Tab-separated table of C-alpha atoms in Angstrom:
chain	number	residue	atom	x	y	z
A	1	UNK	CA	-8.690	-12.061	0.334
A	2	UNK	CA	-8.560	-9.030	2.564
A	3	UNK	CA	-5.696	-7.416	4.492
A	4	UNK	CA	-5.703	-4.735	7.141
A	5	UNK	CA	-3.652	-2.984	9.788
A	6	UNK	CA	-4.598	-0.789	12.692
A	7	UNK	CA	-2.316	0.863	15.217
A	8	UNK	CA	-2.501	2.465	18.627
A	9	UNK	CA	-0.010	5.182	19.613
A	10	UNK	CA	1.080	4.800	23.215
A	11	UNK	CA	2.690	7.295	25.618
A	12	UNK	CA	6.487	7.549	25.565
A	13	UNK	CA	6.707	6.152	29.097
A	14	UNK	CA	4.258	3.293	28.460
A	15	UNK	CA	5.431	-0.078	29.780
A	16	UNK	CA	5.666	-2.145	26.590
A	17	UNK	CA	5.892	-5.241	28.777
A	18	UNK	CA	2.117	-4.872	29.188
A	19	UNK	CA	1.730	-5.144	25.413
A	20	UNK	CA	4.082	-8.137	25.235
A	21	UNK	CA	2.009	-9.859	27.922
A	22	UNK	CA	-1.224	-8.989	26.108
A	23	UNK	CA	0.075	-10.478	22.849
A	24	UNK	CA	1.296	-13.627	24.633
A	25	UNK	CA	-2.087	-14.031	26.348
A	26	UNK	CA	-4.377	-13.186	23.418
A	27	UNK	CA	-2.270	-14.468	20.521
A	28	UNK	CA	-3.036	-18.166	20.990
A	29	UNK	CA	-6.771	-17.381	20.864
A	30	UNK	CA	-6.233	-16.619	17.154
A	31	UNK	CA	-4.419	-19.857	16.315
A	32	UNK	CA	-7.572	-21.551	14.994
A	33	UNK	CA	-9.537	-18.594	13.620
A	34	UNK	CA	-11.581	-19.555	10.588
A	35	UNK	CA	-10.828	-17.583	7.427
A	36	UNK	CA	-7.616	-16.065	8.807
A	37	UNK	CA	-4.289	-16.778	7.139
A	38	UNK	CA	-2.305	-14.915	9.798
A	39	UNK	CA	-2.424	-12.171	12.394
A	40	UNK	CA	0.784	-10.499	13.545
A	41	UNK	CA	0.755	-8.770	16.923
A	42	UNK	CA	3.453	-6.147	16.349
A	43	UNK	CA	4.974	-3.122	18.034
A	44	UNK	CA	7.478	-0.342	17.704
A	45	UNK	CA	9.293	0.789	20.823
A	46	UNK	CA	10.665	4.212	21.599
A	47	UNK	CA	14.331	4.408	20.657
A	48	UNK	CA	14.234	1.557	18.099
A	49	UNK	CA	15.044	3.978	15.331
A	50	UNK	CA	14.844	7.619	14.305
A	51	UNK	CA	11.508	9.134	15.232
A	52	UNK	CA	10.072	5.867	16.518
A	53	UNK	CA	7.751	6.016	19.516
A	54	UNK	CA	5.717	3.392	21.329
A	55	UNK	CA	3.097	1.853	19.075
A	56	UNK	CA	1.015	-1.321	19.242
A	57	UNK	CA	-0.421	-2.683	16.007
A	58	UNK	CA	-1.950	-5.716	14.330
A	59	UNK	CA	-1.653	-6.863	10.723
A	60	UNK	CA	-4.143	-9.379	9.375
A	61	UNK	CA	-4.308	-11.372	6.165
A	62	UNK	CA	-7.706	-12.988	5.708
A	63	UNK	CA	-8.569	-15.624	3.103
A	64	UNK	CA	-12.265	-14.893	3.704
A	65	UNK	CA	-13.383	-11.228	3.762
A	66	UNK	CA	-16.693	-12.217	5.397
A	67	UNK	CA	-14.808	-13.610	8.384
A	68	UNK	CA	-12.884	-10.322	8.581
A	69	UNK	CA	-16.186	-8.429	8.640
A	70	UNK	CA	-17.564	-10.743	11.328
A	71	UNK	CA	-14.497	-9.981	13.440
A	72	UNK	CA	-14.784	-6.214	13.029
A	73	UNK	CA	-18.494	-6.213	13.849
A	74	UNK	CA	-18.302	-8.796	16.612
A	75	UNK	CA	-17.358	-9.261	20.234
A	76	UNK	CA	-13.665	-9.900	19.595
A	77	UNK	CA	-13.125	-6.436	18.133
A	78	UNK	CA	-15.194	-4.872	20.904
A	79	UNK	CA	-12.347	-5.836	23.245
A	80	UNK	CA	-9.985	-3.730	21.112
A	81	UNK	CA	-12.420	-0.823	21.213
A	82	UNK	CA	-12.800	-1.133	24.982
A	83	UNK	CA	-9.030	-1.220	25.534
A	84	UNK	CA	-7.736	1.314	23.009
A	85	UNK	CA	-10.652	3.168	21.429
A	86	UNK	CA	-11.708	3.138	17.787
A	87	UNK	CA	-8.658	2.978	15.529
A	88	UNK	CA	-8.300	4.030	11.933
A	89	UNK	CA	-8.156	0.752	9.994
A	90	UNK	CA	-6.089	0.642	6.835
A	91	UNK	CA	-7.537	-1.944	4.470
A	92	UNK	CA	-5.956	-3.412	1.390
A	93	UNK	CA	-6.745	-5.694	-1.511
A	94	UNK	CA	-4.066	-8.434	-1.639
A	95	UNK	CA	-2.516	-8.837	-5.090
A	96	UNK	CA	0.139	-11.473	-4.403
A	97	UNK	CA	0.853	-13.667	-1.368
A	98	UNK	CA	3.944	-15.854	-1.053
A	99	UNK	CA	4.985	-18.210	1.748
A	100	UNK	CA	8.682	-18.391	2.588
A	101	UNK	CA	10.669	-21.238	4.144
A	102	UNK	CA	11.003	-19.745	7.656
A	103	UNK	CA	8.772	-21.250	10.344
A	104	UNK	CA	8.241	-18.150	12.493
A	105	UNK	CA	8.642	-14.372	12.465
A	106	UNK	CA	10.407	-11.964	14.804
A	107	UNK	CA	10.066	-8.861	12.634
A	108	UNK	CA	7.628	-7.348	10.171
A	109	UNK	CA	8.455	-4.705	7.559
A	110	UNK	CA	5.995	-2.495	5.743
A	111	UNK	CA	6.970	-0.723	2.553
A	112	UNK	CA	4.637	1.456	0.511
A	113	UNK	CA	4.785	3.573	-2.599
A	114	UNK	CA	2.313	5.590	-4.654
A	115	UNK	CA	0.972	4.529	-8.036
A	116	UNK	CA	1.193	7.476	-10.412
A	117	UNK	CA	-1.918	8.037	-12.582
A	118	UNK	CA	0.001	7.411	-15.812
A	119	UNK	CA	1.985	4.427	-14.553
A	120	UNK	CA	1.947	1.113	-16.396
A	121	UNK	CA	0.141	-0.743	-13.615
A	122	UNK	CA	0.329	-4.091	-15.424
A	123	UNK	CA	4.115	-3.844	-15.656
A	124	UNK	CA	4.436	-2.618	-12.074
A	125	UNK	CA	2.366	-5.555	-10.830
A	126	UNK	CA	4.480	-8.054	-12.779
A	127	UNK	CA	7.694	-6.510	-11.440
A	128	UNK	CA	6.455	-6.441	-7.848
A	129	UNK	CA	5.167	-10.027	-8.016
A	130	UNK	CA	8.627	-11.101	-9.164
A	131	UNK	CA	10.135	-9.107	-6.278
A	132	UNK	CA	7.732	-10.812	-3.863
A	133	UNK	CA	8.940	-14.196	-5.076
A	134	UNK	CA	12.575	-13.149	-4.522
A	135	UNK	CA	11.736	-12.035	-0.989
A	136	UNK	CA	9.800	-15.238	-0.269
A	137	UNK	CA	12.711	-17.347	-1.512
A	138	UNK	CA	15.014	-15.892	1.167
A	139	UNK	CA	15.587	-18.525	3.851
A	140	UNK	CA	14.800	-16.108	6.694
A	141	UNK	CA	11.364	-14.973	5.471
A	142	UNK	CA	8.094	-16.481	6.675
A	143	UNK	CA	5.763	-14.727	4.224
A	144	UNK	CA	5.373	-11.665	2.042
A	145	UNK	CA	2.338	-10.080	0.483
A	146	UNK	CA	1.736	-7.216	-1.899
A	147	UNK	CA	-1.525	-5.305	-1.622
A	148	UNK	CA	-3.298	-2.352	-3.172
A	149	UNK	CA	-4.577	0.476	-1.006
A	150	UNK	CA	-7.508	1.381	-3.250
A	151	UNK	CA	-8.287	4.594	-1.373
A	152	UNK	CA	-4.780	6.079	-1.536
A	153	UNK	CA	-3.661	4.468	-4.823
A	154	UNK	CA	-0.523	2.986	-3.354
A	155	UNK	CA	1.052	-0.427	-3.106
A	156	UNK	CA	1.902	-1.914	0.266
A	157	UNK	CA	4.332	-4.780	0.852
A	158	UNK	CA	4.342	-6.656	4.153
A	159	UNK	CA	7.288	-8.959	4.854
A	160	UNK	CA	7.536	-11.252	7.873
A	161	UNK	CA	11.088	-12.305	8.756
A	162	UNK	CA	12.455	-14.711	11.347
A	163	UNK	CA	15.428	-12.369	11.845
A	164	UNK	CA	15.406	-9.811	14.635
A	165	UNK	CA	14.275	-6.308	13.736
A	166	UNK	CA	16.805	-4.421	11.598
A	167	UNK	CA	16.220	-0.655	11.680
A	168	UNK	CA	18.182	-0.324	8.403
A	169	UNK	CA	15.612	-2.383	6.483
A	170	UNK	CA	13.565	-0.329	3.986
A	171	UNK	CA	10.177	0.836	5.189
A	172	UNK	CA	8.727	0.747	8.670
A	173	UNK	CA	9.939	-2.039	10.926
A	174	UNK	CA	8.085	-3.701	13.773
A	175	UNK	CA	8.919	-6.368	16.311
A	176	UNK	CA	6.560	-9.347	16.160
A	177	UNK	CA	5.275	-10.174	19.652
A	178	UNK	CA	3.099	-13.065	18.459
A	179	UNK	CA	2.231	-14.608	15.099
A	180	UNK	CA	-1.040	-16.515	14.824
A	181	UNK	CA	-1.075	-18.443	11.557
A	182	UNK	CA	-4.102	-20.695	11.323
A	183	UNK	CA	-4.275	-20.616	7.524
A	184	UNK	CA	-0.589	-20.782	6.652
């Protein structure tokens, strides 16, 4: 498995309706993508919370890393490059993936925390896997995954919820404009 996120900062006065339309138009093209568990077209809009500006982002969870590489090196990603330039891509090694009972997602939350050099990583992983299961068991959650950022030595948790965005939720919150889920 392979997970990644890239984001594009947009001007404060950017019409986010353009991004909504883009997600609605391009999202269905991902509904049958081989090797992809899901792709969330997500955004943050200015005024949604303290310090939040306009941002367009995508989060991917791939079952097949080779398909992820084909995407990044192929024509589909060239469209991203042509539209927004070359983004910094955060990539993660998934450690635990859980499917929840919800059938769709309106919000995505990203939490992250550093792994200290002397930490009991085995115990942390067991604890966080149990926490993932608790999150997945909530009736309003579509999916949750825990991943390791091997470059920064931090854990990242992505939660997809069918509830509307709640700015009080821990971590960074995003509105889901479209959820392609060919492998879920």
